[in-house]
Amino acid sequence: MSEIYYTLIIKGVNRTSPPICAFLDTGSAFNVIRYDLPDGLPTVGLAKDYNSQGTKDVELIGYEESQTLPTVMFESITIGGLTITDPRFTSFSLAKIGDEAIIGYPLMQYLEMVIDFRKGKEGAKIYFEN
């Protein structure tokens, strides 16, 4: 099976992130982002809202048990040329993960993404319905 990544850009309160390589996880109900961004700066520096108490119980790949993780919300995110400001989709669980970010299926559905896994020279492709 192919692994699919897509470029994500986050607009924060004081600055905009560098391009982030986001793993598209059709089995995840949550969006997760790493503690540090590709530029080495902490992710919370971009947050519009930060909840250190943790509001989501998330089961991450490679972990046997779910964990309660803090959440961050951003001004907006841009993926596939589309900018999203809806708080339901600009909120991410903050975690120490190998990928820069993980995009769950609710955001993919909101964006009307279609993932074509048929084998070809370029591997899997992503389309947007609109």
PDB file of C-alpha atoms in Angstrom:
ATOM      1  CA  MET A   1       0.000   0.000   0.000  1.00  0.00           C
ATOM      2  CA  SER A   2       1.171   3.519  -0.753  1.00  0.00           C
ATOM      3  CA  GLU A   3       1.969   6.102   1.864  1.00  0.00           C
ATOM      4  CA  ILE A   4       0.507   9.465   0.965  1.00  0.00           C
ATOM      5  CA  TYR A   5       1.888  12.813   2.070  1.00  0.00           C
ATOM      6  CA  TYR A   6       0.655  16.298   1.241  1.00  0.00           C
ATOM      7  CA  THR A   7       2.057  19.758   1.901  1.00  0.00           C
ATOM      8  CA  LEU A   8       0.401  21.757   4.650  1.00  0.00           C
ATOM      9  CA  ILE A   9       1.049  25.389   5.594  1.00  0.00           C
ATOM     10  CA  ILE A  10      -0.145  26.803   8.892  1.00  0.00           C
ATOM     11  CA  LYS A  11      -0.903  30.455   9.545  1.00  0.00           C
ATOM     12  CA  GLY A  12      -0.401  31.336  13.161  1.00  0.00           C
ATOM     13  CA  VAL A  13      -0.934  34.392  15.274  1.00  0.00           C
ATOM     14  CA  ASN A  14       2.510  35.913  14.633  1.00  0.00           C
ATOM     15  CA  ARG A  15       3.900  34.038  11.651  1.00  0.00           C
ATOM     16  CA  THR A  16       3.332  31.403   8.987  1.00  0.00           C
ATOM     17  CA  SER A  17       4.944  27.973   9.135  1.00  0.00           C
ATOM     18  CA  PRO A  18       7.330  26.588   6.571  1.00  0.00           C
ATOM     19  CA  PRO A  19       5.757  23.876   4.388  1.00  0.00           C
ATOM     20  CA  ILE A  20       4.952  20.845   6.540  1.00  0.00           C
ATOM     21  CA  CYS A  21       4.877  17.321   5.141  1.00  0.00           C
ATOM     22  CA  ALA A  22       1.567  15.888   6.360  1.00  0.00           C
ATOM     23  CA  PHE A  23       0.818  12.157   6.317  1.00  0.00           C
ATOM     24  CA  LEU A  24      -2.738  11.431   5.173  1.00  0.00           C
ATOM     25  CA  ASP A  25      -4.154   8.794   7.504  1.00  0.00           C
ATOM     26  CA  THR A  26      -7.567   7.534   6.404  1.00  0.00           C
ATOM     27  CA  GLY A  27      -7.856   5.610   9.679  1.00  0.00           C
ATOM     28  CA  SER A  28      -7.325   8.577  11.998  1.00  0.00           C
ATOM     29  CA  ALA A  29     -10.216  10.625  13.351  1.00  0.00           C
ATOM     30  CA  PHE A  30      -7.778  13.305  14.558  1.00  0.00           C
ATOM     31  CA  ASN A  31      -5.257  15.751  13.147  1.00  0.00           C
ATOM     32  CA  VAL A  32      -1.904  15.493  14.907  1.00  0.00           C
ATOM     33  CA  ILE A  33       1.121  17.775  14.644  1.00  0.00           C
ATOM     34  CA  ARG A  34       4.643  17.413  15.943  1.00  0.00           C
ATOM     35  CA  TYR A  35       5.924  19.568  18.812  1.00  0.00           C
ATOM     36  CA  ASP A  36       8.556  21.211  16.605  1.00  0.00           C
ATOM     37  CA  LEU A  37       8.226  22.510  13.063  1.00  0.00           C
ATOM     38  CA  PRO A  38      10.678  21.963  10.174  1.00  0.00           C
ATOM     39  CA  ASP A  39      12.287  25.331  10.962  1.00  0.00           C
ATOM     40  CA  GLY A  40      13.113  24.028  14.466  1.00  0.00           C
ATOM     41  CA  LEU A  41      10.729  26.385  16.254  1.00  0.00           C
ATOM     42  CA  PRO A  42       8.089  25.044  18.672  1.00  0.00           C
ATOM     43  CA  THR A  43       4.634  24.509  17.192  1.00  0.00           C
ATOM     44  CA  VAL A  44       2.907  26.258  20.083  1.00  0.00           C
ATOM     45  CA  GLY A  45       4.467  29.513  18.867  1.00  0.00           C
ATOM     46  CA  LEU A  46       1.991  29.443  15.973  1.00  0.00           C
ATOM     47  CA  ALA A  47      -1.036  28.566  18.072  1.00  0.00           C
ATOM     48  CA  LYS A  48      -4.095  30.760  18.249  1.00  0.00           C
ATOM     49  CA  ASP A  49      -5.242  28.675  21.210  1.00  0.00           C
ATOM     50  CA  TYR A  50      -3.318  26.141  23.291  1.00  0.00           C
ATOM     51  CA  ASN A  51      -4.771  23.722  25.812  1.00  0.00           C
ATOM     52  CA  SER A  52      -2.050  22.141  27.924  1.00  0.00           C
ATOM     53  CA  GLN A  53      -4.569  20.071  29.873  1.00  0.00           C
ATOM     54  CA  GLY A  54      -5.290  17.878  26.863  1.00  0.00           C
ATOM     55  CA  THR A  55      -8.720  17.533  25.362  1.00  0.00           C
ATOM     56  CA  LYS A  56      -8.429  14.555  23.043  1.00  0.00           C
ATOM     57  CA  ASP A  57      -7.832  10.904  23.730  1.00  0.00           C
ATOM     58  CA  VAL A  58      -5.820   9.829  20.680  1.00  0.00           C
ATOM     59  CA  GLU A  59      -4.548   6.416  19.663  1.00  0.00           C
ATOM     60  CA  LEU A  60      -1.342   6.897  17.694  1.00  0.00           C
ATOM     61  CA  ILE A  61       0.200   4.362  15.339  1.00  0.00           C
ATOM     62  CA  GLY A  62       3.008   2.504  17.101  1.00  0.00           C
ATOM     63  CA  TYR A  63       1.539   2.996  20.575  1.00  0.00           C
ATOM     64  CA  GLU A  64      -0.397   0.300  22.399  1.00  0.00           C
ATOM     65  CA  GLU A  65      -2.581   2.637  24.413  1.00  0.00           C
ATOM     66  CA  SER A  66      -4.324   5.877  23.659  1.00  0.00           C
ATOM     67  CA  GLN A  67      -2.996   9.044  25.217  1.00  0.00           C
ATOM     68  CA  THR A  68      -4.556  12.335  26.216  1.00  0.00           C
ATOM     69  CA  LEU A  69      -2.700  14.978  24.246  1.00  0.00           C
ATOM     70  CA  PRO A  70      -2.712  18.774  24.428  1.00  0.00           C
ATOM     71  CA  THR A  71      -4.323  20.576  21.512  1.00  0.00           C
ATOM     72  CA  VAL A  72      -3.426  23.642  19.506  1.00  0.00           C
ATOM     73  CA  MET A  73      -5.620  25.698  17.192  1.00  0.00           C
ATOM     74  CA  PHE A  74      -4.287  27.819  14.339  1.00  0.00           C
ATOM     75  CA  GLU A  75      -5.634  30.881  12.516  1.00  0.00           C
ATOM     76  CA  SER A  76      -5.814  28.853   9.303  1.00  0.00           C
ATOM     77  CA  ILE A  77      -4.277  25.960   7.425  1.00  0.00           C
ATOM     78  CA  THR A  78      -3.683  25.685   3.697  1.00  0.00           C
ATOM     79  CA  ILE A  79      -3.626  22.335   1.941  1.00  0.00           C
ATOM     80  CA  GLY A  80      -4.006  21.675  -1.772  1.00  0.00           C
ATOM     81  CA  GLY A  81      -4.385  25.398  -2.439  1.00  0.00           C
ATOM     82  CA  LEU A  82      -7.428  25.565  -0.145  1.00  0.00           C
ATOM     83  CA  THR A  83      -7.352  27.668   3.023  1.00  0.00           C
ATOM     84  CA  ILE A  84      -9.416  26.472   5.980  1.00  0.00           C
ATOM     85  CA  THR A  85     -10.361  28.664   8.950  1.00  0.00           C
ATOM     86  CA  ASP A  86     -13.002  26.372  10.477  1.00  0.00           C
ATOM     87  CA  PRO A  87     -11.917  25.608  14.098  1.00  0.00           C
ATOM     88  CA  ARG A  88     -12.998  21.957  13.697  1.00  0.00           C
ATOM     89  CA  PHE A  89     -10.223  21.500  11.146  1.00  0.00           C
ATOM     90  CA  THR A  90      -7.583  23.949  12.353  1.00  0.00           C
ATOM     91  CA  SER A  91      -7.256  22.138  15.708  1.00  0.00           C
ATOM     92  CA  PHE A  92      -4.479  19.567  16.063  1.00  0.00           C
ATOM     93  CA  SER A  93      -3.376  17.266  18.841  1.00  0.00           C
ATOM     94  CA  LEU A  94       0.218  18.053  19.778  1.00  0.00           C
ATOM     95  CA  ALA A  95       2.483  14.991  20.018  1.00  0.00           C
ATOM     96  CA  LYS A  96       6.008  13.684  19.682  1.00  0.00           C
ATOM     97  CA  ILE A  97       5.640  11.830  16.373  1.00  0.00           C
ATOM     98  CA  GLY A  98       7.989  10.876  13.545  1.00  0.00           C
ATOM     99  CA  ASP A  99       5.968  12.655  10.873  1.00  0.00           C
ATOM    100  CA  GLU A 100       5.630  16.425  10.843  1.00  0.00           C
ATOM    101  CA  ALA A 101       1.833  16.146  10.851  1.00  0.00           C
ATOM    102  CA  ILE A 102      -0.939  13.593  10.420  1.00  0.00           C
ATOM    103  CA  ILE A 103      -4.176  14.562   8.700  1.00  0.00           C
ATOM    104  CA  GLY A 104      -7.206  12.471   9.679  1.00  0.00           C
ATOM    105  CA  TYR A 105     -10.170  11.476   7.567  1.00  0.00           C
ATOM    106  CA  PRO A 106     -12.600  14.214   8.768  1.00  0.00           C
ATOM    107  CA  LEU A 107     -10.393  16.930   7.250  1.00  0.00           C
ATOM    108  CA  MET A 108      -9.880  14.850   4.094  1.00  0.00           C
ATOM    109  CA  GLN A 109     -13.663  14.488   3.747  1.00  0.00           C
ATOM    110  CA  TYR A 110     -14.168  18.215   4.392  1.00  0.00           C
ATOM    111  CA  LEU A 111     -11.694  18.942   1.578  1.00  0.00           C
ATOM    112  CA  GLU A 112     -13.424  16.323  -0.611  1.00  0.00           C
ATOM    113  CA  MET A 113     -10.097  14.592  -1.272  1.00  0.00           C
ATOM    114  CA  VAL A 114     -10.061  11.549  -3.511  1.00  0.00           C
ATOM    115  CA  ILE A 115      -7.039   9.268  -3.192  1.00  0.00           C
ATOM    116  CA  ASP A 116      -6.321   7.073  -6.212  1.00  0.00           C
ATOM    117  CA  PHE A 117      -4.172   4.112  -5.144  1.00  0.00           C
ATOM    118  CA  ARG A 118      -3.890   2.543  -8.594  1.00  0.00           C
ATOM    119  CA  LYS A 119      -0.308   1.780  -9.448  1.00  0.00           C
ATOM    120  CA  GLY A 120       1.353   4.052 -11.927  1.00  0.00           C
ATOM    121  CA  LYS A 121       4.678   5.687 -12.516  1.00  0.00           C
ATOM    122  CA  GLU A 122       4.006   8.265  -9.832  1.00  0.00           C
ATOM    123  CA  GLY A 123       2.265   6.000  -7.284  1.00  0.00           C
ATOM    124  CA  ALA A 124      -0.917   7.138  -5.556  1.00  0.00           C
ATOM    125  CA  LYS A 125      -2.472  10.455  -6.554  1.00  0.00           C
ATOM    126  CA  ILE A 126      -4.717  12.893  -4.703  1.00  0.00           C
ATOM    127  CA  TYR A 127      -7.568  14.761  -6.311  1.00  0.00           C
ATOM    128  CA  PHE A 128      -9.972  17.368  -4.962  1.00  0.00           C
ATOM    129  CA  GLU A 129     -13.622  17.025  -5.991  1.00  0.00           C
ATOM    130  CA  ASN A 130     -14.162  20.789  -6.297  1.00  0.00           C
TER     131      ASN A 130
END
